[in-house]
mmCIF file of C-alpha atoms and ligand atoms in Angstrom:
data_model
loop_
_atom_site.group_PDB
_atom_site.id
_atom_site.type_symbol
_atom_site.label_atom_id
_atom_site.label_comp_id
_atom_site.label_asym_id
_atom_site.label_seq_id
_atom_site.Cartn_x
_atom_site.Cartn_y
_atom_site.Cartn_z
ATOM 1 C CA MET X 1 78.419 137.577 69.660
ATOM 2 C CA SER X 2 78.436 133.934 70.887
ATOM 3 C CA THR X 3 75.528 132.512 72.845
ATOM 4 C CA LEU X 4 76.248 130.983 76.440
ATOM 5 C CA SER X 5 75.824 127.379 75.133
ATOM 6 C CA GLU X 6 78.199 128.156 72.340
ATOM 7 C CA LEU X 7 80.932 129.318 74.788
ATOM 8 C CA VAL X 8 80.041 126.365 77.269
ATOM 9 C CA ASN X 9 80.682 124.059 74.364
ATOM 10 C CA LEU X 10 84.191 125.528 73.128
ATOM 11 C CA LYS X 11 86.494 122.696 72.141
ATOM 12 C CA LEU X 12 89.631 123.352 74.202
ATOM 13 C CA GLY X 13 91.603 120.770 72.170
ATOM 14 C CA ASP X 14 91.475 122.989 69.271
ATOM 15 C CA VAL X 15 93.894 125.696 70.956
ATOM 16 C CA THR X 16 95.542 124.004 73.974
ATOM 17 C CA ASP X 17 96.841 120.761 75.475
ATOM 18 C CA SER X 18 95.106 121.948 78.951
ATOM 19 C CA ILE X 19 92.320 119.899 80.419
ATOM 20 C CA ILE X 20 89.865 120.453 83.051
ATOM 21 C CA ALA X 21 89.713 118.108 85.985
ATOM 22 C CA GLU X 22 86.417 118.190 88.299
ATOM 23 C CA TYR X 23 87.497 116.821 91.640
ATOM 24 C CA ILE X 24 84.625 115.264 93.364
ATOM 25 C CA TRP X 25 84.131 114.238 96.882
ATOM 26 C CA ILE X 26 81.596 113.262 99.627
ATOM 27 C CA GLY X 27 80.654 116.148 102.114
ATOM 28 C CA GLY X 28 79.836 116.234 105.774
ATOM 29 C CA SER X 29 76.467 114.463 105.678
ATOM 30 C CA GLY X 30 77.838 111.271 104.056
ATOM 31 C CA THR X 31 75.644 111.714 101.119
ATOM 32 C CA ASP X 32 76.072 115.185 99.859
ATOM 33 C CA MET X 33 78.503 115.599 96.872
ATOM 34 C CA ARG X 34 80.857 118.445 96.393
ATOM 35 C CA SER X 35 83.163 119.226 93.480
ATOM 36 C CA LYS X 36 85.543 121.908 92.214
ATOM 37 C CA ALA X 37 87.668 122.291 89.118
ATOM 38 C CA ARG X 38 91.165 122.815 88.191
ATOM 39 C CA THR X 39 93.305 123.217 85.104
ATOM 40 C CA LEU X 40 95.828 120.371 84.431
ATOM 41 C CA PRO X 41 98.634 120.807 81.803
ATOM 42 C CA GLY X 42 97.491 117.850 79.626
ATOM 43 C CA PRO X 43 95.494 114.593 79.287
ATOM 44 C CA VAL X 44 95.752 111.981 81.955
ATOM 45 C CA LYS X 45 95.011 108.238 81.838
ATOM 46 C CA SER X 46 95.158 107.110 85.369
ATOM 47 C CA PRO X 47 94.416 108.755 88.839
ATOM 48 C CA GLU X 48 97.981 108.200 89.887
ATOM 49 C CA GLU X 49 99.024 110.808 87.596
ATOM 50 C CA LEU X 50 96.841 113.576 89.223
ATOM 51 C CA PRO X 51 98.064 115.895 91.963
ATOM 52 C CA ARG X 52 96.394 115.722 95.470
ATOM 53 C CA TRP X 53 94.385 119.002 96.154
ATOM 54 C CA ASN X 54 92.744 120.505 99.310
ATOM 55 C CA TYR X 55 89.514 122.182 100.162
ATOM 56 C CA ASP X 56 87.815 124.021 103.130
ATOM 57 C CA GLY X 57 86.436 121.350 105.441
ATOM 58 C CA SER X 58 85.039 123.897 107.646
ATOM 59 C CA SER X 59 82.590 124.687 105.011
ATOM 60 C CA THR X 60 81.532 121.101 104.376
ATOM 61 C CA GLY X 61 81.159 120.177 108.170
ATOM 62 C CA GLN X 62 84.314 118.164 107.920
ATOM 63 C CA ALA X 63 86.916 119.916 109.751
ATOM 64 C CA PRO X 64 87.010 122.878 112.570
ATOM 65 C CA GLY X 65 87.577 126.485 111.332
ATOM 66 C CA LYS X 66 91.034 126.613 113.041
ATOM 67 C CA ASP X 67 92.464 123.718 111.171
ATOM 68 C CA SER X 68 90.236 123.507 108.121
ATOM 69 C CA GLU X 69 92.118 121.850 105.313
ATOM 70 C CA VAL X 70 91.088 118.476 104.040
ATOM 71 C CA ILE X 71 93.280 116.690 101.486
ATOM 72 C CA LEU X 72 91.768 115.179 98.457
ATOM 73 C CA TYR X 73 93.418 111.866 97.104
ATOM 74 C CA PRO X 74 92.414 111.205 93.397
ATOM 75 C CA GLN X 75 91.051 107.564 93.189
ATOM 76 C CA ALA X 76 89.252 107.003 90.022
ATOM 77 C CA ILE X 77 88.734 108.956 86.828
ATOM 78 C CA PHE X 78 85.874 109.236 84.247
ATOM 79 C CA LYS X 79 85.294 111.176 80.965
ATOM 80 C CA ASP X 80 83.425 114.246 81.746
ATOM 81 C CA PRO X 81 80.062 114.230 79.728
ATOM 82 C CA PHE X 82 79.338 118.038 80.461
ATOM 83 C CA ARG X 83 82.770 119.305 79.262
ATOM 84 C CA ARG X 84 83.710 116.512 77.055
ATOM 85 C CA GLY X 85 87.006 116.399 75.191
ATOM 86 C CA ASP X 86 89.942 115.208 77.221
ATOM 87 C CA ASN X 87 88.121 116.687 80.448
ATOM 88 C CA ILE X 88 87.737 114.520 83.265
ATOM 89 C CA LEU X 89 85.557 113.675 86.470
ATOM 90 C CA VAL X 90 87.811 112.649 89.501
ATOM 91 C CA ILE X 91 86.385 110.748 92.333
ATOM 92 C CA CYS X 92 88.330 111.505 95.551
ATOM 93 C CA ASP X 93 88.541 110.437 99.116
ATOM 94 C CA CYS X 94 89.498 112.620 101.893
ATOM 95 C CA TYR X 95 92.381 112.760 104.453
ATOM 96 C CA THR X 96 93.686 114.960 107.236
ATOM 97 C CA PRO X 97 96.916 116.760 106.344
ATOM 98 C CA GLN X 98 98.687 113.997 108.508
ATOM 99 C CA GLY X 99 97.307 111.318 106.206
ATOM 100 C CA GLN X 100 94.574 109.943 108.285
ATOM 101 C CA PRO X 101 91.265 109.212 106.468
ATOM 102 C CA ILE X 102 88.617 111.798 108.006
ATOM 103 C CA PRO X 103 85.557 110.230 109.510
ATOM 104 C CA THR X 104 83.297 110.620 106.482
ATOM 105 C CA ASN X 105 85.743 108.894 104.255
ATOM 106 C CA LYS X 106 84.260 105.294 104.175
ATOM 107 C CA ARG X 107 86.348 104.418 100.958
ATOM 108 C CA ALA X 108 89.615 104.052 102.804
ATOM 109 C CA ALA X 109 88.289 101.045 104.936
ATOM 110 C CA ALA X 110 86.357 99.607 102.066
ATOM 111 C CA ALA X 111 89.661 99.660 99.964
ATOM 112 C CA LYS X 112 91.421 97.779 102.926
ATOM 113 C CA ILE X 113 88.946 95.089 102.956
ATOM 114 C CA PHE X 114 89.039 94.621 99.095
ATOM 115 C CA SER X 115 92.820 94.503 99.210
ATOM 116 C CA GLN X 116 92.869 91.408 101.478
ATOM 117 C CA VAL X 117 93.962 88.327 99.471
ATOM 118 C CA GLU X 118 90.955 86.198 100.542
ATOM 119 C CA VAL X 119 88.617 88.901 99.214
ATOM 120 C CA SER X 120 90.621 89.764 95.949
ATOM 121 C CA ASN X 121 91.016 86.139 95.080
ATOM 122 C CA GLU X 122 87.216 85.760 95.120
ATOM 123 C CA GLU X 123 86.959 88.683 92.492
ATOM 124 C CA PRO X 124 83.550 90.085 94.265
ATOM 125 C CA TRP X 125 81.073 91.421 91.636
ATOM 126 C CA TYR X 126 78.285 93.898 92.497
ATOM 127 C CA GLY X 127 75.294 95.043 90.610
ATOM 128 C CA LEU X 128 73.697 98.085 92.316
ATOM 129 C CA GLU X 129 70.163 99.164 91.563
ATOM 130 C CA GLN X 130 69.893 102.836 92.523
ATOM 131 C CA GLU X 131 66.402 104.021 93.006
ATOM 132 C CA TYR X 132 65.735 107.632 93.253
ATOM 133 C CA THR X 133 62.882 110.176 93.164
ATOM 134 C CA LEU X 134 62.617 113.471 91.146
ATOM 135 C CA LEU X 135 61.113 116.290 92.873
ATOM 136 C CA GLN X 136 59.653 119.637 91.804
ATOM 137 C CA LYS X 137 61.948 122.482 92.875
ATOM 138 C CA GLU X 138 59.637 124.855 94.520
ATOM 139 C CA VAL X 139 57.485 122.453 96.589
ATOM 140 C CA LYS X 140 59.817 119.323 96.942
ATOM 141 C CA TRP X 141 56.911 117.014 95.896
ATOM 142 C CA PRO X 142 57.435 114.439 93.235
ATOM 143 C CA LEU X 143 57.604 115.428 89.618
ATOM 144 C CA GLY X 144 54.161 115.142 87.818
ATOM 145 C CA TRP X 145 52.189 114.920 90.938
ATOM 146 C CA PRO X 146 49.664 117.549 91.573
ATOM 147 C CA ILE X 147 50.942 120.295 94.143
ATOM 148 C CA GLY X 148 49.271 119.405 97.479
ATOM 149 C CA GLY X 149 47.748 116.197 96.062
ATOM 150 C CA TYR X 150 48.213 112.536 94.878
ATOM 151 C CA PRO X 151 48.124 110.956 91.451
ATOM 152 C CA GLY X 152 46.170 107.603 91.120
ATOM 153 C CA PRO X 153 47.169 104.797 93.101
ATOM 154 C CA GLN X 154 50.285 102.670 92.189
ATOM 155 C CA GLY X 155 49.915 100.113 89.481
ATOM 156 C CA PRO X 156 50.324 101.601 86.029
ATOM 157 C CA TYR X 157 53.763 103.307 86.742
ATOM 158 C CA TYR X 158 56.244 100.587 87.004
ATOM 159 C CA CYS X 159 58.035 100.654 83.554
ATOM 160 C CA GLY X 160 55.178 102.640 82.511
ATOM 161 C CA ILE X 161 54.887 104.914 79.264
ATOM 162 C CA GLY X 162 52.776 107.852 78.694
ATOM 163 C CA VAL X 163 52.245 111.361 79.674
ATOM 164 C CA ASP X 164 49.986 110.272 82.542
ATOM 165 C CA LYS X 165 52.357 107.701 83.956
ATOM 166 C CA ALA X 166 56.057 108.524 83.252
ATOM 167 C CA TRP X 167 57.464 111.687 84.473
ATOM 168 C CA GLY X 168 61.070 112.832 84.088
ATOM 169 C CA ARG X 169 62.201 110.426 81.136
ATOM 170 C CA ASP X 170 64.396 113.098 79.417
ATOM 171 C CA ILE X 171 66.521 113.350 82.611
ATOM 172 C CA VAL X 172 66.642 109.581 82.988
ATOM 173 C CA ASP X 173 67.751 109.110 79.392
ATOM 174 C CA ALA X 174 70.225 111.893 79.500
ATOM 175 C CA HIS X 175 71.855 110.526 82.646
ATOM 176 C CA TYR X 176 71.816 106.948 81.080
ATOM 177 C CA LYS X 177 73.880 108.154 78.125
ATOM 178 C CA ALA X 178 76.094 110.498 80.134
ATOM 179 C CA CYS X 179 76.969 107.389 82.256
ATOM 180 C CA LEU X 180 77.975 105.467 79.227
ATOM 181 C CA TYR X 181 79.918 108.325 77.907
ATOM 182 C CA ALA X 182 81.833 108.596 81.182
ATOM 183 C CA GLY X 183 82.808 105.037 81.054
ATOM 184 C CA ILE X 184 80.560 103.875 84.000
ATOM 185 C CA GLN X 185 79.158 100.239 83.703
ATOM 186 C CA ILE X 186 75.615 101.319 83.657
ATOM 187 C CA GLY X 187 73.408 98.383 82.903
ATOM 188 C CA GLY X 188 70.021 99.878 82.431
ATOM 189 C CA ILE X 189 67.256 102.036 83.698
ATOM 190 C CA ASN X 190 63.630 101.652 84.559
ATOM 191 C CA GLY X 191 60.450 103.519 85.832
ATOM 192 C CA GLU X 192 59.499 102.531 89.343
ATOM 193 C CA VAL X 193 56.275 101.593 91.007
ATOM 194 C CA MET X 194 55.918 105.019 92.674
ATOM 195 C CA PRO X 195 55.517 107.661 89.780
ATOM 196 C CA GLY X 196 58.346 110.140 89.649
ATOM 197 C CA GLN X 197 60.643 107.373 90.964
ATOM 198 C CA TRP X 198 63.192 105.768 88.706
ATOM 199 C CA GLU X 199 66.181 103.224 88.805
ATOM 200 C CA PHE X 200 69.432 102.775 87.153
ATOM 201 C CA GLN X 201 71.731 99.821 87.763
ATOM 202 C CA VAL X 202 75.527 99.915 88.154
ATOM 203 C CA GLY X 203 77.436 96.531 87.363
ATOM 204 C CA PRO X 204 78.462 93.845 87.624
ATOM 205 C CA ALA X 205 81.407 95.903 88.750
ATOM 206 C CA LEU X 206 84.509 94.512 90.706
ATOM 207 C CA GLY X 207 85.229 95.306 94.273
ATOM 208 C CA ILE X 208 85.929 98.920 95.132
ATOM 209 C CA THR X 209 85.136 100.103 91.507
ATOM 210 C CA ALA X 210 81.496 99.525 92.146
ATOM 211 C CA GLY X 211 81.399 102.144 94.914
ATOM 212 C CA ASP X 212 83.338 104.576 92.769
ATOM 213 C CA GLN X 213 81.169 104.127 89.966
ATOM 214 C CA LEU X 214 77.968 104.593 91.803
ATOM 215 C CA TRP X 215 79.260 107.867 93.387
ATOM 216 C CA ALA X 216 80.187 109.000 89.834
ATOM 217 C CA ALA X 217 76.686 108.064 88.596
ATOM 218 C CA ARG X 218 74.993 109.938 91.461
ATOM 219 C CA TYR X 219 77.047 112.776 90.623
ATOM 220 C CA ILE X 220 76.264 113.045 87.126
ATOM 221 C CA LEU X 221 72.471 112.501 87.910
ATOM 222 C CA GLU X 222 72.596 115.404 90.274
ATOM 223 C CA ARG X 223 74.268 117.645 87.747
ATOM 224 C CA ILE X 224 71.678 116.722 85.086
ATOM 225 C CA THR X 225 68.748 117.499 87.627
ATOM 226 C CA GLU X 226 70.553 120.811 88.220
ATOM 227 C CA ILE X 227 70.213 121.632 84.611
ATOM 228 C CA ALA X 228 66.719 120.571 84.396
ATOM 229 C CA GLY X 229 65.790 122.459 87.441
ATOM 230 C CA VAL X 230 64.523 119.257 89.248
ATOM 231 C CA VAL X 231 65.512 118.206 92.790
ATOM 232 C CA LEU X 232 67.252 114.736 93.206
ATOM 233 C CA SER X 233 66.127 112.921 96.281
ATOM 234 C CA LEU X 234 67.750 109.774 97.698
ATOM 235 C CA ASP X 235 65.309 109.568 100.721
ATOM 236 C CA PRO X 236 64.322 105.937 101.331
ATOM 237 C CA LYS X 237 60.663 106.879 101.878
ATOM 238 C CA PRO X 238 59.998 110.179 100.062
ATOM 239 C CA VAL X 239 56.240 109.969 100.487
ATOM 240 C CA GLU X 240 54.370 108.486 103.487
ATOM 241 C CA GLY X 241 51.533 105.992 103.061
ATOM 242 C CA ASP X 242 50.776 103.535 100.189
ATOM 243 C CA TRP X 243 53.823 104.449 98.129
ATOM 244 C CA ASN X 244 56.902 102.414 97.493
ATOM 245 C CA GLY X 245 60.070 103.446 99.156
ATOM 246 C CA ALA X 246 63.444 103.896 97.294
ATOM 247 C CA GLY X 247 66.191 101.120 97.682
ATOM 248 C CA CYS X 248 69.705 100.271 96.503
ATOM 249 C CA HIS X 249 69.208 96.705 96.062
ATOM 250 C CA THR X 250 72.871 95.003 95.966
ATOM 251 C CA ASN X 251 73.468 92.182 93.987
ATOM 252 C CA PHE X 252 76.407 90.013 94.843
ATOM 253 C CA SER X 253 78.596 87.284 93.602
ATOM 254 C CA THR X 254 82.058 85.635 94.311
ATOM 255 C CA LYS X 255 84.022 83.606 91.907
ATOM 256 C CA SER X 256 83.133 80.464 94.024
ATOM 257 C CA MET X 257 79.474 81.384 93.652
ATOM 258 C CA ARG X 258 79.749 81.749 89.839
ATOM 259 C CA ARG X 259 81.174 78.307 89.296
ATOM 260 C CA GLU X 260 79.822 74.783 89.509
ATOM 261 C CA GLY X 261 78.776 74.070 93.018
ATOM 262 C CA GLY X 262 78.095 77.730 93.609
ATOM 263 C CA PHE X 263 74.605 77.419 95.153
ATOM 264 C CA ARG X 264 76.124 75.869 98.343
ATOM 265 C CA VAL X 265 78.377 78.895 98.576
ATOM 266 C CA ILE X 266 75.576 81.168 98.305
ATOM 267 C CA LYS X 267 73.641 79.368 101.009
ATOM 268 C CA ASP X 268 76.656 79.641 103.351
ATOM 269 C CA ALA X 269 76.988 83.498 102.576
ATOM 270 C CA ILE X 270 73.235 83.982 103.335
ATOM 271 C CA GLU X 271 73.714 82.024 106.619
ATOM 272 C CA LYS X 272 76.444 84.499 107.635
ATOM 273 C CA LEU X 273 74.447 87.458 106.568
ATOM 274 C CA GLU X 274 71.600 86.143 108.736
ATOM 275 C CA LYS X 275 74.102 86.146 111.736
ATOM 276 C CA ARG X 276 75.204 89.644 111.048
ATOM 277 C CA HIS X 277 71.685 91.090 110.148
ATOM 278 C CA LYS X 278 71.565 93.772 112.871
ATOM 279 C CA ALA X 279 74.957 95.037 112.068
ATOM 280 C CA HIS X 280 74.030 95.241 108.272
ATOM 281 C CA ILE X 281 70.723 96.978 108.932
ATOM 282 C CA ALA X 282 72.481 99.590 111.074
ATOM 283 C CA ALA X 283 74.939 100.285 108.016
ATOM 284 C CA TYR X 284 72.392 100.311 105.107
ATOM 285 C CA GLY X 285 71.146 103.821 105.272
ATOM 286 C CA GLU X 286 69.695 106.599 107.360
ATOM 287 C CA GLY X 287 65.903 106.527 107.565
ATOM 288 C CA ASN X 288 65.533 102.886 106.182
ATOM 289 C CA GLU X 289 63.212 101.893 109.166
ATOM 290 C CA ARG X 290 60.629 104.037 107.288
ATOM 291 C CA ARG X 291 61.003 101.950 104.241
ATOM 292 C CA LEU X 292 61.766 98.417 105.580
ATOM 293 C CA THR X 293 58.169 97.914 106.940
ATOM 294 C CA GLY X 294 57.503 94.575 105.446
ATOM 295 C CA LYS X 295 55.120 96.150 102.944
ATOM 296 C CA HIS X 296 55.804 97.486 99.406
ATOM 297 C CA GLU X 297 58.088 94.694 98.262
ATOM 298 C CA THR X 298 60.259 94.936 101.465
ATOM 299 C CA ALA X 299 60.872 92.619 104.386
ATOM 300 C CA SER X 300 60.513 93.975 107.798
ATOM 301 C CA MET X 301 63.958 95.214 109.183
ATOM 302 C CA ASN X 302 63.402 93.225 112.358
ATOM 303 C CA THR X 303 63.569 89.916 110.722
ATOM 304 C CA PHE X 304 65.923 88.164 108.352
ATOM 305 C CA SER X 305 64.385 86.111 105.482
ATOM 306 C CA TRP X 306 65.513 84.778 102.202
ATOM 307 C CA GLY X 307 63.847 82.983 99.340
ATOM 308 C CA VAL X 308 63.926 82.185 95.482
ATOM 309 C CA ALA X 309 62.188 84.848 93.489
ATOM 310 C CA ASN X 310 60.683 86.290 96.804
ATOM 311 C CA ARG X 311 60.595 90.171 96.552
ATOM 312 C CA GLY X 312 59.280 90.197 100.229
ATOM 313 C CA ALA X 313 62.395 88.737 101.649
ATOM 314 C CA SER X 314 65.783 90.381 102.931
ATOM 315 C CA ILE X 315 67.754 88.375 100.432
ATOM 316 C CA ARG X 316 66.427 87.126 97.085
ATOM 317 C CA VAL X 317 68.033 84.328 94.860
ATOM 318 C CA GLY X 318 66.952 84.491 91.240
ATOM 319 C CA ARG X 319 65.211 81.552 89.561
ATOM 320 C CA ASP X 320 68.128 81.252 87.058
ATOM 321 C CA THR X 321 70.653 80.979 89.994
ATOM 322 C CA GLU X 322 68.633 78.258 91.513
ATOM 323 C CA ALA X 323 68.152 76.394 88.111
ATOM 324 C CA GLU X 324 71.700 76.614 87.199
ATOM 325 C CA GLY X 325 72.860 75.789 90.650
ATOM 326 C CA LYS X 326 75.330 78.875 90.614
ATOM 327 C CA GLY X 327 75.184 82.648 90.325
ATOM 328 C CA TYR X 328 74.497 85.425 92.457
ATOM 329 C CA PHE X 329 71.974 86.797 95.022
ATOM 330 C CA GLU X 330 70.267 90.227 95.944
ATOM 331 C CA ASP X 331 70.517 91.902 99.264
ATOM 332 C CA ARG X 332 67.284 93.900 99.090
ATOM 333 C CA ARG X 333 67.898 95.732 102.432
ATOM 334 C CA PRO X 334 70.179 98.633 101.489
ATOM 335 C CA ALA X 335 68.343 102.190 101.273
ATOM 336 C CA SER X 336 68.669 104.342 98.338
ATOM 337 C CA ASN X 337 70.789 106.739 100.428
ATOM 338 C CA MET X 338 73.244 104.014 101.434
ATOM 339 C CA ASP X 339 77.032 104.487 101.096
ATOM 340 C CA PRO X 340 77.907 101.881 98.402
ATOM 341 C CA TYR X 341 81.720 101.620 99.943
ATOM 342 C CA ILE X 342 80.196 100.659 103.211
ATOM 343 C CA VAL X 343 77.679 98.203 101.930
ATOM 344 C CA THR X 344 79.885 96.456 99.343
ATOM 345 C CA SER X 345 82.799 96.088 101.714
ATOM 346 C CA MET X 346 80.572 94.847 104.523
ATOM 347 C CA ILE X 347 79.086 92.177 102.281
ATOM 348 C CA ALA X 348 82.427 90.969 101.240
ATOM 349 C CA GLU X 349 83.693 91.185 104.875
ATOM 350 C CA THR X 350 80.672 89.208 106.227
ATOM 351 C CA THR X 351 80.380 86.501 103.297
ATOM 352 C CA ILE X 352 84.242 85.959 102.795
ATOM 353 C CA LEU X 353 86.172 87.031 105.812
ATOM 354 C CA PHE X 354 83.717 86.209 108.712
ATOM 355 C CA GLN X 355 83.830 82.990 110.485
ATOM 356 C CA GLN X 356 82.941 82.262 113.999
ATOM 357 C CA ASN X 357 85.782 83.651 116.316
ATOM 358 C CA HIS X 358 87.642 84.525 113.291
ATOM 359 C CA PRO X 359 90.407 86.933 114.417
ATOM 360 C CA ARG X 360 90.749 88.801 111.063
ATOM 361 C CA CYS X 361 87.166 89.834 111.067
ATOM 362 C CA LEU X 362 87.304 93.612 111.442
ATOM 363 C CA SER X 363 83.974 94.860 112.702
ATOM 364 C CA CYS X 364 81.996 91.930 114.051
ATOM 365 C CA GLN X 365 81.937 91.799 117.850
ATOM 366 C CA HIS X 366 82.259 88.433 119.447
HETATM 367 P P1 ADP W 401 65.839 93.446 89.550
HETATM 368 O O1 ADP W 401 65.325 92.071 88.830
HETATM 369 O O2 ADP W 401 65.990 93.139 91.036
HETATM 370 O O3 ADP W 401 65.194 94.585 89.225
HETATM 371 P P2 ADP W 401 67.968 94.550 87.941
HETATM 372 O O4 ADP W 401 67.980 93.803 86.679
HETATM 373 O O5 ADP W 401 67.556 95.804 88.168
HETATM 374 O O6 ADP W 401 67.412 93.428 88.953
HETATM 375 O O7 ADP W 401 69.536 94.440 88.482
HETATM 376 C C1 ADP W 401 70.448 93.285 88.634
HETATM 377 C C2 ADP W 401 71.890 93.719 88.840
HETATM 378 O O8 ADP W 401 72.431 92.417 89.100
HETATM 379 C C3 ADP W 401 72.496 94.252 87.501
HETATM 380 O O9 ADP W 401 73.110 95.463 87.911
HETATM 381 C C4 ADP W 401 73.319 93.395 87.097
HETATM 382 O O10 ADP W 401 74.438 93.733 86.447
HETATM 383 C C5 ADP W 401 73.757 92.654 88.392
HETATM 384 N N1 ADP W 401 74.256 91.230 88.212
HETATM 385 C C6 ADP W 401 74.093 90.284 87.218
HETATM 386 N N2 ADP W 401 74.853 89.226 87.283
HETATM 387 C C7 ADP W 401 75.536 89.300 88.567
HETATM 388 C C8 ADP W 401 76.592 88.719 89.259
HETATM 389 N N3 ADP W 401 76.924 87.346 88.859
HETATM 390 N N4 ADP W 401 77.214 89.242 90.382
HETATM 391 C C9 ADP W 401 76.810 90.312 90.787
HETATM 392 N N5 ADP W 401 75.860 91.278 90.077
HETATM 393 C C10 ADP W 401 75.234 90.657 89.068
HETATM 394 MN MN1 MN W 402 65.963 96.424 89.455
HETATM 395 MN MN1 MN W 403 63.595 98.645 91.567
HETATM 396 MN MN1 MN W 404 66.128 94.343 92.682
#
């Protein structure tokens, strides 16, 4: 008699060409992820080879019961670290049967911005620092924290080690390797200032692929926490009080910023971001006002600021970038639960497309 884990690990390739494709999409809240699997006749190399599919949108808060069908368009594929072999994860976006993106599909509008020649010529790169908190399943309280109580104050936990400081490392490391296996450009991981909170980085990734990869990495993380019996939280301020919130710092550069004279282009971009501060804040994640207080390495959401090496500013420019006169900058405002399609495309729109009274500027009002 086989054990469950032996059956789960059966190698399909030994007996059939068929593969399993896990179709993944974003649900009605805009942050919940859903997925279901189907069998395909053989291995695939690109999302164009995959059939469209559909699901019951009335069960995800995305369509009325009377006309419930939502259509999935495959957009990006990754190797499946759970099923392995030729099996794949498929990041999809969602359309009505008439071919219109549904309201929670933020990828379609982002892809439009990234396909404009002014934008694609600039080869925009993104480095996304996803912070997240692991919670105990039964009480929804951070992993390692005493139930109904608190650990010692912040200080020893950031990049910390040891049984009294680092809680959840197996999950973090499993996720790190699973992302590399999948083909995600995961750049690193670290323990955070608040214990039970961790970070991984995706990038530098080009244009729309940054959003696709971050969503795939979030999906893999929630699947791993499911196995571990731990709850994944992307709440921007999981614990009130003297505890750091969770962000998704967004590092950004264009071709012109990365070459000689780039620092001037970076300063221009920061000026444009200042002009559209309110619009960006409004799009940078639900509940971000609980996090952007001006304390705990954040800038207040009501003021825009920037500085070299300043972790209390809205935008931080690294020392290397200043010294070399070219490079990238970090937008520290996005919350951990932000939609990377919205944030990455909006930064490109503001810094590359936006000019005063520019008719092609899509979402600014003036
Ligand atoms: P922090 O010091 O803020 O914690 P991290 O090392 O966590 O920074 O993250 C920095 C991110 O910036 C990484 O994902 C990295 O790939 C990305 N990055 C590096 N160079 C560039 C660049 N030129 N353009 C955009 N992103 C970049
Ligand atoms: Mn970081
Ligand atoms: Mn961090
Ligand atoms: Mn950062």
